Amino acid sequence: MTSQPKTSQPASILTPEERNLVRLHVDGPIAVITNNRPEKHNAMSDEMDRRLWEVLAELRDMPELRAIVWRGEGKSFSSGRDTGQIGVRTEDISDLEFIERGHRPTQMFLTMPCPIICALKGWVIGGAFERALLCDIRVAAVGTRMMLPEVAHGVIPDSGGVARLFQMAGHGVAADLALTGRVMTAEEALGHGVVSRLVADEADLDAVTMAMAERIADAPAFTVKMARRTLFNLSAPEVQRSINEEAVAQSMVFASDDYAEMQAARDEDRTPVYRRR
């Protein structure tokens, strides 16, 4: 696998409340990451993101770790970006720099030293869905709903998830989800290989994903490492290339007349008139 990317995130001190937004429990060779904002369906705030990157960086430096389970407290894995923080930026930096800085820690999902198993339930939306797609394995409970709604908000998915979805389900399915923003059910996701297993409920989800982690942890460590290296070389270079392309494309979207027109039309409660530029 490739060398680990530097996160280069702005230095910040998280309060105890912010640290609790993403819980970490390590038991021997297995770690469990828990999204812990259940009252908001685990919508990802800036503080939650910073804590997630902190957790991943901590786990990345644990050589004895053998498997990671990533789950959500409450009804949903994550409903995506906290809508109250969309478009909020406090720093005077370019759109491209802002996006690329977020991409650096995101790529830790591709380069962690051990497999990440995602336990999906409830809503799995937008960037949270993309991050789950970057992980090694996804298991879903019946009733899970996944979607990429970005285009309806005038932007594009920009965390590499579409590239991974393209690898799993093909151009037609990836285009359908990315361009229409429709919901994909757990059953459909299983049929397309987006998730590898479907379980009945949340209790089964936790039990099955933990059993999978234990099985991986019990296998010869070097063998698992080489198997993941093979999978990485098959898939990750194209995903990383797509992430770089998405950063440029998203920065162009932010600067476009059509994006400005969408925002203005919404503020003025009128139908937008797009000029295709």
PDB file of C-alpha atoms in Angstrom:
ATOM      1  CA  MET A   1       0.000   0.000   0.000  1.00  0.00           C
ATOM      2  CA  THR A   2       1.104   3.581  -0.512  1.00  0.00           C
ATOM      3  CA  SER A   3       2.613   5.789   2.160  1.00  0.00           C
ATOM      4  CA  GLN A   4       0.213   7.464   4.555  1.00  0.00           C
ATOM      5  CA  PRO A   5      -0.936  10.993   3.583  1.00  0.00           C
ATOM      6  CA  LYS A   6      -0.285  13.835   6.004  1.00  0.00           C
ATOM      7  CA  THR A   7      -3.538  15.273   7.350  1.00  0.00           C
ATOM      8  CA  SER A   8      -2.305  18.897   7.503  1.00  0.00           C
ATOM      9  CA  GLN A   9      -5.449  19.939   9.376  1.00  0.00           C
ATOM     10  CA  PRO A  10      -5.443  23.212  11.311  1.00  0.00           C
ATOM     11  CA  ALA A  11      -4.337  22.695  14.898  1.00  0.00           C
ATOM     12  CA  SER A  12      -7.287  22.666  17.258  1.00  0.00           C
ATOM     13  CA  ILE A  13      -8.072  21.588  20.790  1.00  0.00           C
ATOM     14  CA  LEU A  14     -11.273  19.607  21.058  1.00  0.00           C
ATOM     15  CA  THR A  15     -13.406  19.972  24.150  1.00  0.00           C
ATOM     16  CA  PRO A  16     -14.569  16.837  26.005  1.00  0.00           C
ATOM     17  CA  GLU A  17     -18.013  17.302  24.422  1.00  0.00           C
ATOM     18  CA  GLU A  18     -16.490  17.480  20.934  1.00  0.00           C
ATOM     19  CA  ARG A  19     -14.329  14.431  21.562  1.00  0.00           C
ATOM     20  CA  ASN A  20     -17.455  12.515  22.519  1.00  0.00           C
ATOM     21  CA  LEU A  21     -18.972  13.198  19.070  1.00  0.00           C
ATOM     22  CA  VAL A  22     -16.900  10.288  17.743  1.00  0.00           C
ATOM     23  CA  ARG A  23     -16.143   7.651  20.342  1.00  0.00           C
ATOM     24  CA  LEU A  24     -13.204   5.248  20.121  1.00  0.00           C
ATOM     25  CA  HIS A  25     -12.947   1.925  21.916  1.00  0.00           C
ATOM     26  CA  VAL A  26      -9.922  -0.336  21.423  1.00  0.00           C
ATOM     27  CA  ASP A  27      -9.997  -3.901  22.709  1.00  0.00           C
ATOM     28  CA  GLY A  28      -6.800  -5.734  21.846  1.00  0.00           C
ATOM     29  CA  PRO A  29      -6.494  -6.002  18.055  1.00  0.00           C
ATOM     30  CA  ILE A  30      -9.968  -4.556  17.306  1.00  0.00           C
ATOM     31  CA  ALA A  31     -11.080  -0.924  17.396  1.00  0.00           C
ATOM     32  CA  VAL A  32     -14.652   0.368  17.277  1.00  0.00           C
ATOM     33  CA  ILE A  33     -15.359   3.904  16.023  1.00  0.00           C
ATOM     34  CA  THR A  34     -18.836   5.205  16.876  1.00  0.00           C
ATOM     35  CA  ASN A  35     -20.508   8.270  15.369  1.00  0.00           C
ATOM     36  CA  ASN A  36     -22.160   9.717  18.456  1.00  0.00           C
ATOM     37  CA  ARG A  37     -24.571  12.482  17.556  1.00  0.00           C
ATOM     38  CA  PRO A  38     -27.770  10.412  17.530  1.00  0.00           C
ATOM     39  CA  GLU A  39     -30.138  13.349  18.049  1.00  0.00           C
ATOM     40  CA  LYS A  40     -28.993  14.650  14.619  1.00  0.00           C
ATOM     41  CA  HIS A  41     -28.850  11.238  12.910  1.00  0.00           C
ATOM     42  CA  ASN A  42     -25.047  11.614  13.247  1.00  0.00           C
ATOM     43  CA  ALA A  43     -24.910  14.564  10.827  1.00  0.00           C
ATOM     44  CA  MET A  44     -21.235  15.472  10.396  1.00  0.00           C
ATOM     45  CA  SER A  45     -20.282  18.873  11.837  1.00  0.00           C
ATOM     46  CA  ASP A  46     -16.834  20.475  11.570  1.00  0.00           C
ATOM     47  CA  GLU A  47     -16.138  19.402  15.145  1.00  0.00           C
ATOM     48  CA  MET A  48     -17.226  15.842  14.417  1.00  0.00           C
ATOM     49  CA  ASP A  49     -14.976  15.739  11.358  1.00  0.00           C
ATOM     50  CA  ARG A  50     -11.974  16.980  13.334  1.00  0.00           C
ATOM     51  CA  ARG A  51     -12.572  14.308  15.956  1.00  0.00           C
ATOM     52  CA  LEU A  52     -12.920  11.617  13.256  1.00  0.00           C
ATOM     53  CA  TRP A  53      -9.590  12.630  11.689  1.00  0.00           C
ATOM     54  CA  GLU A  54      -8.004  12.586  15.149  1.00  0.00           C
ATOM     55  CA  VAL A  55      -9.312   9.066  15.764  1.00  0.00           C
ATOM     56  CA  LEU A  56      -8.118   7.757  12.390  1.00  0.00           C
ATOM     57  CA  ALA A  57      -4.672   9.281  12.889  1.00  0.00           C
ATOM     58  CA  GLU A  58      -4.461   7.623  16.307  1.00  0.00           C
ATOM     59  CA  LEU A  59      -5.453   4.233  14.911  1.00  0.00           C
ATOM     60  CA  ARG A  60      -3.094   4.577  11.966  1.00  0.00           C
ATOM     61  CA  ASP A  61      -0.197   4.583  14.433  1.00  0.00           C
ATOM     62  CA  MET A  62      -1.243   1.356  16.201  1.00  0.00           C
ATOM     63  CA  PRO A  63       0.809  -1.413  14.533  1.00  0.00           C
ATOM     64  CA  GLU A  64      -0.912  -4.206  16.474  1.00  0.00           C
ATOM     65  CA  LEU A  65      -4.398  -3.221  15.313  1.00  0.00           C
ATOM     66  CA  ARG A  66      -5.973  -5.871  13.079  1.00  0.00           C
ATOM     67  CA  ALA A  67      -9.513  -4.648  12.293  1.00  0.00           C
ATOM     68  CA  ILE A  68     -11.763  -1.602  12.737  1.00  0.00           C
ATOM     69  CA  VAL A  69     -15.563  -1.467  12.987  1.00  0.00           C
ATOM     70  CA  TRP A  70     -17.161   1.899  12.162  1.00  0.00           C
ATOM     71  CA  ARG A  71     -20.748   2.282  13.380  1.00  0.00           C
ATOM     72  CA  GLY A  72     -23.332   4.886  14.381  1.00  0.00           C
ATOM     73  CA  GLU A  73     -25.185   5.420  17.650  1.00  0.00           C
ATOM     74  CA  GLY A  74     -28.936   5.820  17.367  1.00  0.00           C
ATOM     75  CA  LYS A  75     -31.094   5.363  14.282  1.00  0.00           C
ATOM     76  CA  SER A  76     -28.631   6.220  11.486  1.00  0.00           C
ATOM     77  CA  PHE A  77     -25.011   5.700  10.516  1.00  0.00           C
ATOM     78  CA  SER A  78     -24.893   9.336   9.352  1.00  0.00           C
ATOM     79  CA  SER A  79     -27.258  11.680   7.545  1.00  0.00           C
ATOM     80  CA  GLY A  80     -24.298  13.417   5.898  1.00  0.00           C
ATOM     81  CA  ARG A  81     -23.173  17.001   6.295  1.00  0.00           C
ATOM     82  CA  ASP A  82     -24.785  19.097   9.036  1.00  0.00           C
ATOM     83  CA  THR A  83     -26.952  21.409   6.910  1.00  0.00           C
ATOM     84  CA  GLY A  84     -26.479  24.217   9.419  1.00  0.00           C
ATOM     85  CA  GLN A  85     -22.792  24.381   8.474  1.00  0.00           C
ATOM     86  CA  ILE A  86     -23.089  24.062   4.689  1.00  0.00           C
ATOM     87  CA  GLY A  87     -21.305  26.952   3.017  1.00  0.00           C
ATOM     88  CA  VAL A  88     -19.837  28.255   6.277  1.00  0.00           C
ATOM     89  CA  ARG A  89     -16.127  29.055   6.051  1.00  0.00           C
ATOM     90  CA  THR A  90     -14.123  31.198   8.456  1.00  0.00           C
ATOM     91  CA  GLU A  91     -10.774  31.225   6.617  1.00  0.00           C
ATOM     92  CA  ASP A  92      -9.642  33.339   3.682  1.00  0.00           C
ATOM     93  CA  ILE A  93      -8.476  30.538   1.383  1.00  0.00           C
ATOM     94  CA  SER A  94      -9.352  29.465  -2.141  1.00  0.00           C
ATOM     95  CA  ASP A  95     -12.078  26.934  -2.875  1.00  0.00           C
ATOM     96  CA  LEU A  96      -9.491  24.512  -4.269  1.00  0.00           C
ATOM     97  CA  GLU A  97      -7.266  24.782  -1.211  1.00  0.00           C
ATOM     98  CA  PHE A  98     -10.268  24.314   1.072  1.00  0.00           C
ATOM     99  CA  ILE A  99     -11.379  21.167  -0.779  1.00  0.00           C
ATOM    100  CA  GLU A 100      -7.911  19.649  -1.111  1.00  0.00           C
ATOM    101  CA  ARG A 101      -7.247  20.168   2.578  1.00  0.00           C
ATOM    102  CA  GLY A 102     -10.339  18.136   3.378  1.00  0.00           C
ATOM    103  CA  HIS A 103      -9.272  15.428   0.935  1.00  0.00           C
ATOM    104  CA  ARG A 104      -5.973  14.750   2.682  1.00  0.00           C
ATOM    105  CA  PRO A 105      -7.455  13.216   5.852  1.00  0.00           C
ATOM    106  CA  THR A 106     -10.265  11.612   3.845  1.00  0.00           C
ATOM    107  CA  GLN A 107      -7.661   9.478   2.081  1.00  0.00           C
ATOM    108  CA  MET A 108      -6.771   7.855   5.406  1.00  0.00           C
ATOM    109  CA  PHE A 109      -9.751   5.585   4.721  1.00  0.00           C
ATOM    110  CA  LEU A 110      -7.768   4.153   1.800  1.00  0.00           C
ATOM    111  CA  THR A 111      -4.475   3.784   3.616  1.00  0.00           C
ATOM    112  CA  MET A 112      -5.277   2.556   7.115  1.00  0.00           C
ATOM    113  CA  PRO A 113      -3.058  -0.340   8.250  1.00  0.00           C
ATOM    114  CA  CYS A 114      -6.016  -2.706   8.736  1.00  0.00           C
ATOM    115  CA  PRO A 115      -9.495  -3.264   7.265  1.00  0.00           C
ATOM    116  CA  ILE A 116     -12.425  -0.992   8.153  1.00  0.00           C
ATOM    117  CA  ILE A 117     -15.874  -2.633   8.319  1.00  0.00           C
ATOM    118  CA  CYS A 118     -18.797  -0.178   8.130  1.00  0.00           C
ATOM    119  CA  ALA A 119     -22.021  -1.039   9.941  1.00  0.00           C
ATOM    120  CA  LEU A 120     -24.690   0.866   7.989  1.00  0.00           C
ATOM    121  CA  LYS A 121     -28.219   1.589   9.191  1.00  0.00           C
ATOM    122  CA  GLY A 122     -30.913   4.222   8.832  1.00  0.00           C
ATOM    123  CA  TRP A 123     -29.727   7.123   6.682  1.00  0.00           C
ATOM    124  CA  VAL A 124     -26.325   7.051   4.969  1.00  0.00           C
ATOM    125  CA  ILE A 125     -26.165  10.284   2.975  1.00  0.00           C
ATOM    126  CA  GLY A 126     -23.716  12.336   0.935  1.00  0.00           C
ATOM    127  CA  GLY A 127     -20.185  12.557   2.272  1.00  0.00           C
ATOM    128  CA  ALA A 128     -20.911   9.909   4.906  1.00  0.00           C
ATOM    129  CA  PHE A 129     -21.951   7.489   2.148  1.00  0.00           C
ATOM    130  CA  GLU A 130     -18.809   8.351   0.187  1.00  0.00           C
ATOM    131  CA  ARG A 131     -16.582   7.727   3.198  1.00  0.00           C
ATOM    132  CA  ALA A 132     -18.261   4.381   3.811  1.00  0.00           C
ATOM    133  CA  LEU A 133     -17.640   3.489   0.164  1.00  0.00           C
ATOM    134  CA  LEU A 134     -13.916   4.148   0.666  1.00  0.00           C
ATOM    135  CA  CYS A 135     -13.745   1.571   3.462  1.00  0.00           C
ATOM    136  CA  ASP A 136     -13.008  -2.122   2.946  1.00  0.00           C
ATOM    137  CA  ILE A 137     -16.367  -3.744   3.749  1.00  0.00           C
ATOM    138  CA  ARG A 138     -19.942  -2.550   4.247  1.00  0.00           C
ATOM    139  CA  VAL A 139     -22.722  -4.446   6.051  1.00  0.00           C
ATOM    140  CA  ALA A 140     -26.244  -3.000   6.119  1.00  0.00           C
ATOM    141  CA  ALA A 141     -29.324  -3.543   8.252  1.00  0.00           C
ATOM    142  CA  VAL A 142     -32.708  -3.881   6.560  1.00  0.00           C
ATOM    143  CA  GLY A 143     -34.184  -0.406   6.150  1.00  0.00           C
ATOM    144  CA  THR A 144     -30.882   1.322   5.443  1.00  0.00           C
ATOM    145  CA  ARG A 145     -31.189   4.093   2.816  1.00  0.00           C
ATOM    146  CA  MET A 146     -28.213   5.506   0.923  1.00  0.00           C
ATOM    147  CA  MET A 147     -28.093   8.553  -1.315  1.00  0.00           C
ATOM    148  CA  LEU A 148     -25.870  11.183  -2.962  1.00  0.00           C
ATOM    149  CA  PRO A 149     -28.009  14.369  -2.967  1.00  0.00           C
ATOM    150  CA  GLU A 150     -25.230  16.849  -3.818  1.00  0.00           C
ATOM    151  CA  VAL A 151     -26.357  17.779  -7.353  1.00  0.00           C
ATOM    152  CA  ALA A 152     -29.718  18.945  -6.020  1.00  0.00           C
ATOM    153  CA  HIS A 153     -27.773  21.427  -3.885  1.00  0.00           C
ATOM    154  CA  GLY A 154     -25.766  22.657  -6.870  1.00  0.00           C
ATOM    155  CA  VAL A 155     -22.526  20.806  -6.076  1.00  0.00           C
ATOM    156  CA  ILE A 156     -20.971  17.420  -6.867  1.00  0.00           C
ATOM    157  CA  PRO A 157     -19.927  14.459  -4.714  1.00  0.00           C
ATOM    158  CA  ASP A 158     -16.235  15.140  -4.138  1.00  0.00           C
ATOM    159  CA  SER A 159     -14.770  12.527  -1.774  1.00  0.00           C
ATOM    160  CA  GLY A 160     -14.028   9.669  -4.173  1.00  0.00           C
ATOM    161  CA  GLY A 161     -17.223   7.770  -3.448  1.00  0.00           C
ATOM    162  CA  VAL A 162     -18.546   7.973  -7.015  1.00  0.00           C
ATOM    163  CA  ALA A 163     -15.363   6.336  -8.305  1.00  0.00           C
ATOM    164  CA  ARG A 164     -15.763   3.499  -5.822  1.00  0.00           C
ATOM    165  CA  LEU A 165     -19.470   3.191  -6.650  1.00  0.00           C
ATOM    166  CA  PHE A 166     -18.537   3.036 -10.351  1.00  0.00           C
ATOM    167  CA  GLN A 167     -16.131   0.176  -9.585  1.00  0.00           C
ATOM    168  CA  MET A 168     -18.798  -1.738  -7.658  1.00  0.00           C
ATOM    169  CA  ALA A 169     -22.006  -1.127  -9.568  1.00  0.00           C
ATOM    170  CA  GLY A 170     -21.024   0.264 -12.970  1.00  0.00           C
ATOM    171  CA  HIS A 171     -21.582   3.504 -14.824  1.00  0.00           C
ATOM    172  CA  GLY A 172     -25.386   3.347 -14.989  1.00  0.00           C
ATOM    173  CA  VAL A 173     -25.971   2.937 -11.258  1.00  0.00           C
ATOM    174  CA  ALA A 174     -23.284   5.473 -10.328  1.00  0.00           C
ATOM    175  CA  ALA A 175     -24.743   8.007 -12.776  1.00  0.00           C
ATOM    176  CA  ASP A 176     -28.292   7.397 -11.532  1.00  0.00           C
ATOM    177  CA  LEU A 177     -27.400   8.021  -7.879  1.00  0.00           C
ATOM    178  CA  ALA A 178     -25.026  10.936  -8.524  1.00  0.00           C
ATOM    179  CA  LEU A 179     -27.254  12.785 -11.015  1.00  0.00           C
ATOM    180  CA  THR A 180     -30.737  12.170  -9.586  1.00  0.00           C
ATOM    181  CA  GLY A 181     -29.968  11.939  -5.872  1.00  0.00           C
ATOM    182  CA  ARG A 182     -32.436   9.081  -5.495  1.00  0.00           C
ATOM    183  CA  VAL A 183     -32.431   6.674  -2.558  1.00  0.00           C
ATOM    184  CA  MET A 184     -30.736   3.276  -2.815  1.00  0.00           C
ATOM    185  CA  THR A 185     -32.202   0.698  -0.447  1.00  0.00           C
ATOM    186  CA  ALA A 186     -30.147  -1.865   1.430  1.00  0.00           C
ATOM    187  CA  GLU A 187     -31.603  -4.622  -0.714  1.00  0.00           C
ATOM    188  CA  GLU A 188     -30.594  -2.871  -3.932  1.00  0.00           C
ATOM    189  CA  ALA A 189     -27.162  -2.114  -2.502  1.00  0.00           C
ATOM    190  CA  LEU A 190     -26.675  -5.816  -1.777  1.00  0.00           C
ATOM    191  CA  GLY A 191     -27.655  -6.696  -5.340  1.00  0.00           C
ATOM    192  CA  HIS A 192     -25.044  -4.275  -6.735  1.00  0.00           C
ATOM    193  CA  GLY A 193     -22.297  -5.355  -4.347  1.00  0.00           C
ATOM    194  CA  VAL A 194     -22.244  -1.996  -2.574  1.00  0.00           C
ATOM    195  CA  VAL A 195     -22.781  -3.905   0.670  1.00  0.00           C
ATOM    196  CA  SER A 196     -21.599  -7.476   1.069  1.00  0.00           C
ATOM    197  CA  ARG A 197     -24.100  -8.603   3.695  1.00  0.00           C
ATOM    198  CA  LEU A 198     -27.645  -7.686   4.742  1.00  0.00           C
ATOM    199  CA  VAL A 199     -28.830  -8.302   8.313  1.00  0.00           C
ATOM    200  CA  ALA A 200     -32.224  -8.069   9.963  1.00  0.00           C
ATOM    201  CA  ASP A 201     -31.740  -5.305  12.526  1.00  0.00           C
ATOM    202  CA  GLU A 202     -29.326  -3.175  14.538  1.00  0.00           C
ATOM    203  CA  ALA A 203     -28.541  -5.900  17.078  1.00  0.00           C
ATOM    204  CA  ASP A 204     -27.601  -8.295  14.286  1.00  0.00           C
ATOM    205  CA  LEU A 205     -25.586  -5.528  12.609  1.00  0.00           C
ATOM    206  CA  ASP A 206     -23.326  -5.030  15.617  1.00  0.00           C
ATOM    207  CA  ALA A 207     -22.963  -8.761  16.192  1.00  0.00           C
ATOM    208  CA  VAL A 208     -22.165  -9.573  12.555  1.00  0.00           C
ATOM    209  CA  THR A 209     -19.663  -6.768  12.032  1.00  0.00           C
ATOM    210  CA  MET A 210     -17.862  -7.596  15.287  1.00  0.00           C
ATOM    211  CA  ALA A 211     -17.706 -11.274  14.305  1.00  0.00           C
ATOM    212  CA  MET A 212     -16.213 -10.273  10.955  1.00  0.00           C
ATOM    213  CA  ALA A 213     -13.611  -8.118  12.703  1.00  0.00           C
ATOM    214  CA  GLU A 214     -12.710 -10.975  15.039  1.00  0.00           C
ATOM    215  CA  ARG A 215     -12.332 -13.376  12.133  1.00  0.00           C
ATOM    216  CA  ILE A 216     -10.009 -10.964  10.325  1.00  0.00           C
ATOM    217  CA  ALA A 217      -8.041 -10.367  13.538  1.00  0.00           C
ATOM    218  CA  ASP A 218      -7.581 -14.132  13.982  1.00  0.00           C
ATOM    219  CA  ALA A 219      -6.141 -14.608  10.479  1.00  0.00           C
ATOM    220  CA  PRO A 220      -2.366 -14.399   9.814  1.00  0.00           C
ATOM    221  CA  ALA A 221      -1.511 -10.690   9.958  1.00  0.00           C
ATOM    222  CA  PHE A 222       0.906 -10.646   7.031  1.00  0.00           C
ATOM    223  CA  THR A 223      -1.530 -12.593   4.848  1.00  0.00           C
ATOM    224  CA  VAL A 224      -4.290 -10.049   5.495  1.00  0.00           C
ATOM    225  CA  LYS A 225      -1.840  -7.245   4.749  1.00  0.00           C
ATOM    226  CA  MET A 226      -0.904  -8.768   1.372  1.00  0.00           C
ATOM    227  CA  ALA A 227      -4.543  -9.444   0.460  1.00  0.00           C
ATOM    228  CA  ARG A 228      -5.397  -5.790   1.145  1.00  0.00           C
ATOM    229  CA  ARG A 229      -2.338  -4.668  -0.796  1.00  0.00           C
ATOM    230  CA  THR A 230      -3.647  -6.549  -3.834  1.00  0.00           C
ATOM    231  CA  LEU A 231      -7.098  -4.996  -3.476  1.00  0.00           C
ATOM    232  CA  PHE A 232      -5.571  -1.555  -2.961  1.00  0.00           C
ATOM    233  CA  ASN A 233      -3.539  -1.791  -6.162  1.00  0.00           C
ATOM    234  CA  LEU A 234      -6.624  -2.896  -8.095  1.00  0.00           C
ATOM    235  CA  SER A 235      -8.864  -0.056  -6.981  1.00  0.00           C
ATOM    236  CA  ALA A 236      -7.297   2.801  -5.028  1.00  0.00           C
ATOM    237  CA  PRO A 237      -5.209   4.511  -7.762  1.00  0.00           C
ATOM    238  CA  GLU A 238      -8.342   5.243  -9.797  1.00  0.00           C
ATOM    239  CA  VAL A 239     -10.189   6.482  -6.703  1.00  0.00           C
ATOM    240  CA  GLN A 240      -7.287   8.772  -5.795  1.00  0.00           C
ATOM    241  CA  ARG A 241      -7.171  10.117  -9.359  1.00  0.00           C
ATOM    242  CA  SER A 242     -10.902  10.800  -9.171  1.00  0.00           C
ATOM    243  CA  ILE A 243     -10.501  12.653  -5.861  1.00  0.00           C
ATOM    244  CA  ASN A 244      -7.957  14.960  -7.500  1.00  0.00           C
ATOM    245  CA  GLU A 245     -10.308  15.581 -10.441  1.00  0.00           C
ATOM    246  CA  GLU A 246     -13.242  16.202  -8.110  1.00  0.00           C
ATOM    247  CA  ALA A 247     -11.316  18.879  -6.215  1.00  0.00           C
ATOM    248  CA  VAL A 248     -10.800  20.877  -9.410  1.00  0.00           C
ATOM    249  CA  ALA A 249     -14.358  20.270 -10.641  1.00  0.00           C
ATOM    250  CA  GLN A 250     -15.916  21.287  -7.322  1.00  0.00           C
ATOM    251  CA  SER A 251     -13.882  24.491  -7.135  1.00  0.00           C
ATOM    252  CA  MET A 252     -15.084  25.344 -10.661  1.00  0.00           C
ATOM    253  CA  VAL A 253     -18.671  24.647  -9.598  1.00  0.00           C
ATOM    254  CA  PHE A 254     -18.369  27.040  -6.652  1.00  0.00           C
ATOM    255  CA  ALA A 255     -17.118  29.760  -9.020  1.00  0.00           C
ATOM    256  CA  SER A 256     -19.729  29.125 -11.728  1.00  0.00           C
ATOM    257  CA  ASP A 257     -22.562  31.431 -12.779  1.00  0.00           C
ATOM    258  CA  ASP A 258     -25.056  28.572 -12.500  1.00  0.00           C
ATOM    259  CA  TYR A 259     -24.156  27.910  -8.852  1.00  0.00           C
ATOM    260  CA  ALA A 260     -24.526  31.607  -8.057  1.00  0.00           C
ATOM    261  CA  GLU A 261     -27.860  31.642  -9.920  1.00  0.00           C
ATOM    262  CA  MET A 262     -29.154  28.675  -7.895  1.00  0.00           C
ATOM    263  CA  GLN A 263     -28.282  30.431  -4.643  1.00  0.00           C
ATOM    264  CA  ALA A 264     -29.847  33.705  -5.793  1.00  0.00           C
ATOM    265  CA  ALA A 265     -33.026  32.020  -7.032  1.00  0.00           C
ATOM    266  CA  ARG A 266     -33.482  30.240  -3.719  1.00  0.00           C
ATOM    267  CA  ASP A 267     -32.958  33.464  -1.771  1.00  0.00           C
ATOM    268  CA  GLU A 268     -35.448  35.276  -4.031  1.00  0.00           C
ATOM    269  CA  ASP A 269     -37.956  32.402  -4.192  1.00  0.00           C
ATOM    270  CA  ARG A 270     -37.969  32.200  -7.987  1.00  0.00           C
ATOM    271  CA  THR A 271     -37.174  29.717 -10.749  1.00  0.00           C
ATOM    272  CA  PRO A 272     -33.453  29.751 -11.639  1.00  0.00           C
ATOM    273  CA  VAL A 273     -32.339  30.576 -15.171  1.00  0.00           C
ATOM    274  CA  TYR A 274     -29.181  28.621 -15.887  1.00  0.00           C
ATOM    275  CA  ARG A 275     -26.627  29.657 -18.524  1.00  0.00           C
ATOM    276  CA  ARG A 276     -24.547  26.452 -18.554  1.00  0.00           C
ATOM    277  CA  ARG A 277     -21.421  28.149 -17.274  1.00  0.00           C
TER     278      ARG A 277
END
